[in-house]
Amino acid sequence: MARPVLRTKRIELRPMRPKHLPLLHELDSDPAVMRHLLGRARTPQEIDDFWGPRCAETRADTAGLGWWVGFEGDEFLGWWDLGRSDSDPDSDPRVDETEIGWRVVRRRWRQGLASEGARALLAHGFDTVGLRRIWAETLAVNAGSRGVMRAIGMRHVRTEHRQRHEPLPGAEEGDVIYEITRAQWRSRHTG
Ligand SMILES: CC(C)(COP(=O)(O)OP(=O)(O)OC[C@H]1O[C@@H](n2cnc3c(N)ncnc32)[C@H](O)[C@@H]1OP(=O)(O)O)[C@@H](O)C(=O)NCCC(=O)NCCS
């Protein structure tokens, strides 16, 4: 199953491809967007090195997973992902649990977009792909990302304290892991 195009009220989520690389430059060159991820903007070279291979990935497609870019009309909104990357040595597209993530352009923050796209990915993951559990993680201090996790019905399951090669502001408060199971998701949607 190749990653499908997914649609919500406002967002069209399209499989990420190499032609989207310039949009990822726009996103990751904003230091506010990268604040809790790197503590600074990515350089153009870092963006090419990180996103180039991911735009070209197709292995996760065998499970209908991977990276999507979101648009409202012609306007680029950000990306959402469901599933590990090919470059992750633990990646196994056959497993029935996986990670979800999101990143939205700064001018469109606080408009419910990250949650709206993420809900579409949860529905896809649980109903179409048949996943059993989806988790997300972020720095404890990343209130925006935690807000998305809460808004889509995920619950905090643990906080971890990790060693980092480079210092990241707020990392001393740890990384939080949230999750939602298919049963929890279905009970929210069947009332
Ligand atoms: C995190 C991010 C994706 C949130 O996107 P968004 O479209 O603004 O999120 P939403 O509008 O869907 O907000 C969802 C909830 O979080 C809350 N929220 C969003 N940003 C917040 C912030 N900075 N501080 C506190 N709460 C916040 C919203 O009020 C909303 O809560 P509600 O459901 O009670 O109304 C966006 O800020 C971003 O791209 N940040 C940089 C990249 C990043 O940190 N990605 C996650 C890495 S793990």
mmCIF file with all atom_site columns, N, CA and C and ligand atoms in Angstrom, residues 33 37 102-104 108-115 137-138 142-145 147-148 151, ligand 1:
data_model
loop_
_atom_site.group_PDB
_atom_site.id
_atom_site.type_symbol
_atom_site.label_atom_id
_atom_site.label_alt_id
_atom_site.label_comp_id
_atom_site.label_asym_id
_atom_site.label_entity_id
_atom_site.label_seq_id
_atom_site.pdbx_PDB_ins_code
_atom_site.Cartn_x
_atom_site.Cartn_y
_atom_site.Cartn_z
_atom_site.occupancy
_atom_site.B_iso_or_equiv
_atom_site.pdbx_formal_charge
_atom_site.auth_seq_id
_atom_site.auth_comp_id
_atom_site.auth_asym_id
_atom_site.auth_atom_id
_atom_site.pdbx_PDB_model_num
ATOM   1   N N   . VAL A 1 33  ? 11.062 27.531 14.744 1.00 0.00 ? 33  VAL A N   1
ATOM   2   C CA  . VAL A 1 33  ? 10.545 26.192 14.441 1.00 0.00 ? 33  VAL A CA  1
ATOM   3   C C   . VAL A 1 33  ? 11.491 25.119 15.009 1.00 0.00 ? 33  VAL A C   1
ATOM   4   N N   . LEU A 1 37  ? 14.159 21.418 18.853 1.00 0.00 ? 37  LEU A N   1
ATOM   5   C CA  . LEU A 1 37  ? 14.697 20.252 18.153 1.00 0.00 ? 37  LEU A CA  1
ATOM   6   C C   . LEU A 1 37  ? 16.213 20.316 18.050 1.00 0.00 ? 37  LEU A C   1
ATOM   7   N N   . TRP A 1 102 ? 5.061  16.026 13.770 1.00 0.00 ? 102 TRP A N   1
ATOM   8   C CA  . TRP A 1 102 ? 4.489  17.170 13.046 1.00 0.00 ? 102 TRP A CA  1
ATOM   9   C C   . TRP A 1 102 ? 5.406  18.369 13.149 1.00 0.00 ? 102 TRP A C   1
ATOM   10  N N   . ARG A 1 103 ? 5.288  19.265 12.188 1.00 0.00 ? 103 ARG A N   1
ATOM   11  C CA  . ARG A 1 103 ? 6.013  20.544 12.221 1.00 0.00 ? 103 ARG A CA  1
ATOM   12  C C   . ARG A 1 103 ? 5.249  21.508 11.316 1.00 0.00 ? 103 ARG A C   1
ATOM   13  N N   . VAL A 1 104 ? 4.901  22.682 11.838 1.00 0.00 ? 104 VAL A N   1
ATOM   14  C CA  . VAL A 1 104 ? 4.034  23.629 11.114 1.00 0.00 ? 104 VAL A CA  1
ATOM   15  C C   . VAL A 1 104 ? 4.774  24.950 10.942 1.00 0.00 ? 104 VAL A C   1
ATOM   16  N N   . ARG A 1 108 ? 1.437  29.978 10.796 1.00 0.00 ? 108 ARG A N   1
ATOM   17  C CA  . ARG A 1 108 ? 0.151  29.277 10.942 1.00 0.00 ? 108 ARG A CA  1
ATOM   18  C C   . ARG A 1 108 ? 0.016  28.550 12.287 1.00 0.00 ? 108 ARG A C   1
ATOM   19  N N   . TRP A 1 109 ? 0.881  28.884 13.259 1.00 0.00 ? 109 TRP A N   1
ATOM   20  C CA  . TRP A 1 109 ? 0.756  28.262 14.585 1.00 0.00 ? 109 TRP A CA  1
ATOM   21  C C   . TRP A 1 109 ? -0.521 28.710 15.272 1.00 0.00 ? 109 TRP A C   1
ATOM   22  N N   . ARG A 1 110 ? -0.991 27.905 16.201 1.00 0.00 ? 110 ARG A N   1
ATOM   23  C CA  . ARG A 1 110 ? -2.149 28.176 17.082 1.00 0.00 ? 110 ARG A CA  1
ATOM   24  C C   . ARG A 1 110 ? -3.447 28.319 16.300 1.00 0.00 ? 110 ARG A C   1
ATOM   25  N N   . GLN A 1 111 ? -3.561 27.596 15.210 1.00 0.00 ? 111 GLN A N   1
ATOM   26  C CA  . GLN A 1 111 ? -4.812 27.601 14.440 1.00 0.00 ? 111 GLN A CA  1
ATOM   27  C C   . GLN A 1 111 ? -5.410 26.197 14.336 1.00 0.00 ? 111 GLN A C   1
ATOM   28  N N   . GLY A 1 112 ? -4.884 25.284 15.156 1.00 0.00 ? 112 GLY A N   1
ATOM   29  C CA  . GLY A 1 112 ? -5.435 23.924 15.168 1.00 0.00 ? 112 GLY A CA  1
ATOM   30  C C   . GLY A 1 112 ? -4.959 23.043 14.032 1.00 0.00 ? 112 GLY A C   1
ATOM   31  N N   . LEU A 1 113 ? -3.970 23.515 13.266 1.00 0.00 ? 113 LEU A N   1
ATOM   32  C CA  . LEU A 1 113 ? -3.573 22.747 12.075 1.00 0.00 ? 113 LEU A CA  1
ATOM   33  C C   . LEU A 1 113 ? -2.795 21.477 12.414 1.00 0.00 ? 113 LEU A C   1
ATOM   34  N N   . ALA A 1 114 ? -1.840 21.575 13.347 1.00 0.00 ? 114 ALA A N   1
ATOM   35  C CA  . ALA A 1 114 ? -1.063 20.368 13.684 1.00 0.00 ? 114 ALA A CA  1
ATOM   36  C C   . ALA A 1 114 ? -2.006 19.274 14.161 1.00 0.00 ? 114 ALA A C   1
ATOM   37  N N   . SER A 1 115 ? -2.969 19.636 15.011 1.00 0.00 ? 115 SER A N   1
ATOM   38  C CA  . SER A 1 115 ? -3.907 18.624 15.532 1.00 0.00 ? 115 SER A CA  1
ATOM   39  C C   . SER A 1 115 ? -4.789 18.073 14.417 1.00 0.00 ? 115 SER A C   1
ATOM   40  N N   . GLU A 1 137 ? 6.948  11.746 20.940 1.00 0.00 ? 137 GLU A N   1
ATOM   41  C CA  . GLU A 1 137 ? 7.830  12.240 22.003 1.00 0.00 ? 137 GLU A CA  1
ATOM   42  C C   . GLU A 1 137 ? 8.337  13.629 21.671 1.00 0.00 ? 137 GLU A C   1
ATOM   43  N N   . THR A 1 138 ? 8.624  14.374 22.720 1.00 0.00 ? 138 THR A N   1
ATOM   44  C CA  . THR A 1 138 ? 9.147  15.724 22.561 1.00 0.00 ? 138 THR A CA  1
ATOM   45  C C   . THR A 1 138 ? 9.823  16.137 23.860 1.00 0.00 ? 138 THR A C   1
ATOM   46  N N   . ASN A 1 142 ? 8.453  21.568 25.471 1.00 0.00 ? 142 ASN A N   1
ATOM   47  C CA  . ASN A 1 142 ? 7.797  21.911 24.197 1.00 0.00 ? 142 ASN A CA  1
ATOM   48  C C   . ASN A 1 142 ? 6.273  21.899 24.381 1.00 0.00 ? 142 ASN A C   1
ATOM   49  N N   . ALA A 1 143 ? 5.770  23.022 24.900 1.00 0.00 ? 143 ALA A N   1
ATOM   50  C CA  . ALA A 1 143 ? 4.342  23.099 25.247 1.00 0.00 ? 143 ALA A CA  1
ATOM   51  C C   . ALA A 1 143 ? 3.447  22.936 24.022 1.00 0.00 ? 143 ALA A C   1
ATOM   52  N N   . GLY A 1 144 ? 3.898  23.429 22.870 1.00 0.00 ? 144 GLY A N   1
ATOM   53  C CA  . GLY A 1 144 ? 3.085  23.331 21.664 1.00 0.00 ? 144 GLY A CA  1
ATOM   54  C C   . GLY A 1 144 ? 2.880  21.886 21.245 1.00 0.00 ? 144 GLY A C   1
ATOM   55  N N   . SER A 1 145 ? 3.969  21.134 21.215 1.00 0.00 ? 145 SER A N   1
ATOM   56  C CA  . SER A 1 145 ? 3.857  19.746 20.782 1.00 0.00 ? 145 SER A CA  1
ATOM   57  C C   . SER A 1 145 ? 3.064  18.924 21.804 1.00 0.00 ? 145 SER A C   1
ATOM   58  N N   . GLY A 1 147 ? 0.731  20.122 23.578 1.00 0.00 ? 147 GLY A N   1
ATOM   59  C CA  . GLY A 1 147 ? -0.657 20.535 23.375 1.00 0.00 ? 147 GLY A CA  1
ATOM   60  C C   . GLY A 1 147 ? -1.311 19.734 22.259 1.00 0.00 ? 147 GLY A C   1
ATOM   61  N N   . VAL A 1 148 ? -0.553 19.468 21.193 1.00 0.00 ? 148 VAL A N   1
ATOM   62  C CA  . VAL A 1 148 ? -1.089 18.664 20.089 1.00 0.00 ? 148 VAL A CA  1
ATOM   63  C C   . VAL A 1 148 ? -1.372 17.244 20.591 1.00 0.00 ? 148 VAL A C   1
ATOM   64  N N   . ALA A 1 151 ? -4.430 17.282 22.586 1.00 0.00 ? 151 ALA A N   1
ATOM   65  C CA  . ALA A 1 151 ? -5.617 17.605 21.784 1.00 0.00 ? 151 ALA A CA  1
ATOM   66  C C   . ALA A 1 151 ? -6.107 16.408 20.978 1.00 0.00 ? 151 ALA A C   1
HETATM 67  C C1  . LIG B 2 .   ? 4.239  22.153 17.943 1.00 0.00 ? 1   LIG B C1  1
HETATM 68  C C2  . LIG B 2 .   ? 3.501  22.684 16.730 1.00 0.00 ? 1   LIG B C2  1
HETATM 69  C C3  . LIG B 2 .   ? 3.521  21.615 15.636 1.00 0.00 ? 1   LIG B C3  1
HETATM 70  C C4  . LIG B 2 .   ? 2.041  23.000 17.133 1.00 0.00 ? 1   LIG B C4  1
HETATM 71  O O1  . LIG B 2 .   ? 1.337  23.341 15.948 1.00 0.00 ? 1   LIG B O1  1
HETATM 72  P P1  . LIG B 2 .   ? -0.054 24.135 15.992 1.00 0.00 ? 1   LIG B P1  1
HETATM 73  O O2  . LIG B 2 .   ? -0.685 23.985 14.649 1.00 0.00 ? 1   LIG B O2  1
HETATM 74  O O3  . LIG B 2 .   ? 0.190  25.501 16.493 1.00 0.00 ? 1   LIG B O3  1
HETATM 75  O O4  . LIG B 2 .   ? -0.867 23.296 17.096 1.00 0.00 ? 1   LIG B O4  1
HETATM 76  P P2  . LIG B 2 .   ? -2.444 23.348 17.332 1.00 0.00 ? 1   LIG B P2  1
HETATM 77  O O5  . LIG B 2 .   ? -2.951 24.708 16.907 1.00 0.00 ? 1   LIG B O5  1
HETATM 78  O O6  . LIG B 2 .   ? -3.058 22.144 16.713 1.00 0.00 ? 1   LIG B O6  1
HETATM 79  O O7  . LIG B 2 .   ? -2.540 23.284 18.918 1.00 0.00 ? 1   LIG B O7  1
HETATM 80  C C5  . LIG B 2 .   ? -2.901 22.099 19.646 1.00 0.00 ? 1   LIG B C5  1
HETATM 81  C C6  . LIG B 2 .   ? -3.059 22.462 21.114 1.00 0.00 ? 1   LIG B C6  1
HETATM 82  O O8  . LIG B 2 .   ? -1.790 22.881 21.637 1.00 0.00 ? 1   LIG B O8  1
HETATM 83  C C7  . LIG B 2 .   ? -1.890 24.199 22.149 1.00 0.00 ? 1   LIG B C7  1
HETATM 84  N N1  . LIG B 2 .   ? -0.660 24.898 21.808 1.00 0.00 ? 1   LIG B N1  1
HETATM 85  C C8  . LIG B 2 .   ? -0.124 25.059 20.580 1.00 0.00 ? 1   LIG B C8  1
HETATM 86  N N2  . LIG B 2 .   ? 1.023  25.767 20.672 1.00 0.00 ? 1   LIG B N2  1
HETATM 87  C C9  . LIG B 2 .   ? 1.202  26.048 21.988 1.00 0.00 ? 1   LIG B C9  1
HETATM 88  C C10 . LIG B 2 .   ? 2.212  26.724 22.707 1.00 0.00 ? 1   LIG B C10 1
HETATM 89  N N3  . LIG B 2 .   ? 3.267  27.281 22.096 1.00 0.00 ? 1   LIG B N3  1
HETATM 90  N N4  . LIG B 2 .   ? 2.091  26.822 24.052 1.00 0.00 ? 1   LIG B N4  1
HETATM 91  C C11 . LIG B 2 .   ? 1.042  26.260 24.704 1.00 0.00 ? 1   LIG B C11 1
HETATM 92  N N5  . LIG B 2 .   ? 0.038  25.569 24.063 1.00 0.00 ? 1   LIG B N5  1
HETATM 93  C C12 . LIG B 2 .   ? 0.125  25.478 22.718 1.00 0.00 ? 1   LIG B C12 1
HETATM 94  C C13 . LIG B 2 .   ? -3.085 24.814 21.433 1.00 0.00 ? 1   LIG B C13 1
HETATM 95  O O9  . LIG B 2 .   ? -3.650 25.869 22.169 1.00 0.00 ? 1   LIG B O9  1
HETATM 96  C C14 . LIG B 2 .   ? -4.013 23.638 21.341 1.00 0.00 ? 1   LIG B C14 1
HETATM 97  O O10 . LIG B 2 .   ? -4.637 23.414 22.576 1.00 0.00 ? 1   LIG B O10 1
HETATM 98  P P3  . LIG B 2 .   ? -6.232 23.193 22.697 1.00 0.00 ? 1   LIG B P3  1
HETATM 99  O O11 . LIG B 2 .   ? -6.524 21.920 21.959 1.00 0.00 ? 1   LIG B O11 1
HETATM 100 O O12 . LIG B 2 .   ? -6.455 23.098 24.167 1.00 0.00 ? 1   LIG B O12 1
HETATM 101 O O13 . LIG B 2 .   ? -6.844 24.392 22.041 1.00 0.00 ? 1   LIG B O13 1
HETATM 102 C C15 . LIG B 2 .   ? 4.156  23.987 16.198 1.00 0.00 ? 1   LIG B C15 1
HETATM 103 O O14 . LIG B 2 .   ? 4.272  24.902 17.263 1.00 0.00 ? 1   LIG B O14 1
HETATM 104 C C16 . LIG B 2 .   ? 5.528  23.719 15.621 1.00 0.00 ? 1   LIG B C16 1
HETATM 105 O O15 . LIG B 2 .   ? 5.658  23.351 14.469 1.00 0.00 ? 1   LIG B O15 1
HETATM 106 N N6  . LIG B 2 .   ? 6.578  23.894 16.443 1.00 0.00 ? 1   LIG B N6  1
HETATM 107 C C17 . LIG B 2 .   ? 7.941  23.707 15.990 1.00 0.00 ? 1   LIG B C17 1
HETATM 108 C C18 . LIG B 2 .   ? 8.269  22.269 15.650 1.00 0.00 ? 1   LIG B C18 1
HETATM 109 C C19 . LIG B 2 .   ? 8.047  21.316 16.809 1.00 0.00 ? 1   LIG B C19 1
HETATM 110 O O16 . LIG B 2 .   ? 8.356  21.645 17.937 1.00 0.00 ? 1   LIG B O16 1
HETATM 111 N N7  . LIG B 2 .   ? 7.550  20.132 16.450 1.00 0.00 ? 1   LIG B N7  1
HETATM 112 C C20 . LIG B 2 .   ? 7.321  19.071 17.395 1.00 0.00 ? 1   LIG B C20 1
HETATM 113 C C21 . LIG B 2 .   ? 8.604  18.422 17.715 1.00 0.00 ? 1   LIG B C21 1
HETATM 114 S S1  . LIG B 2 .   ? 8.356  16.982 18.704 1.00 0.00 ? 1   LIG B S1  1
#
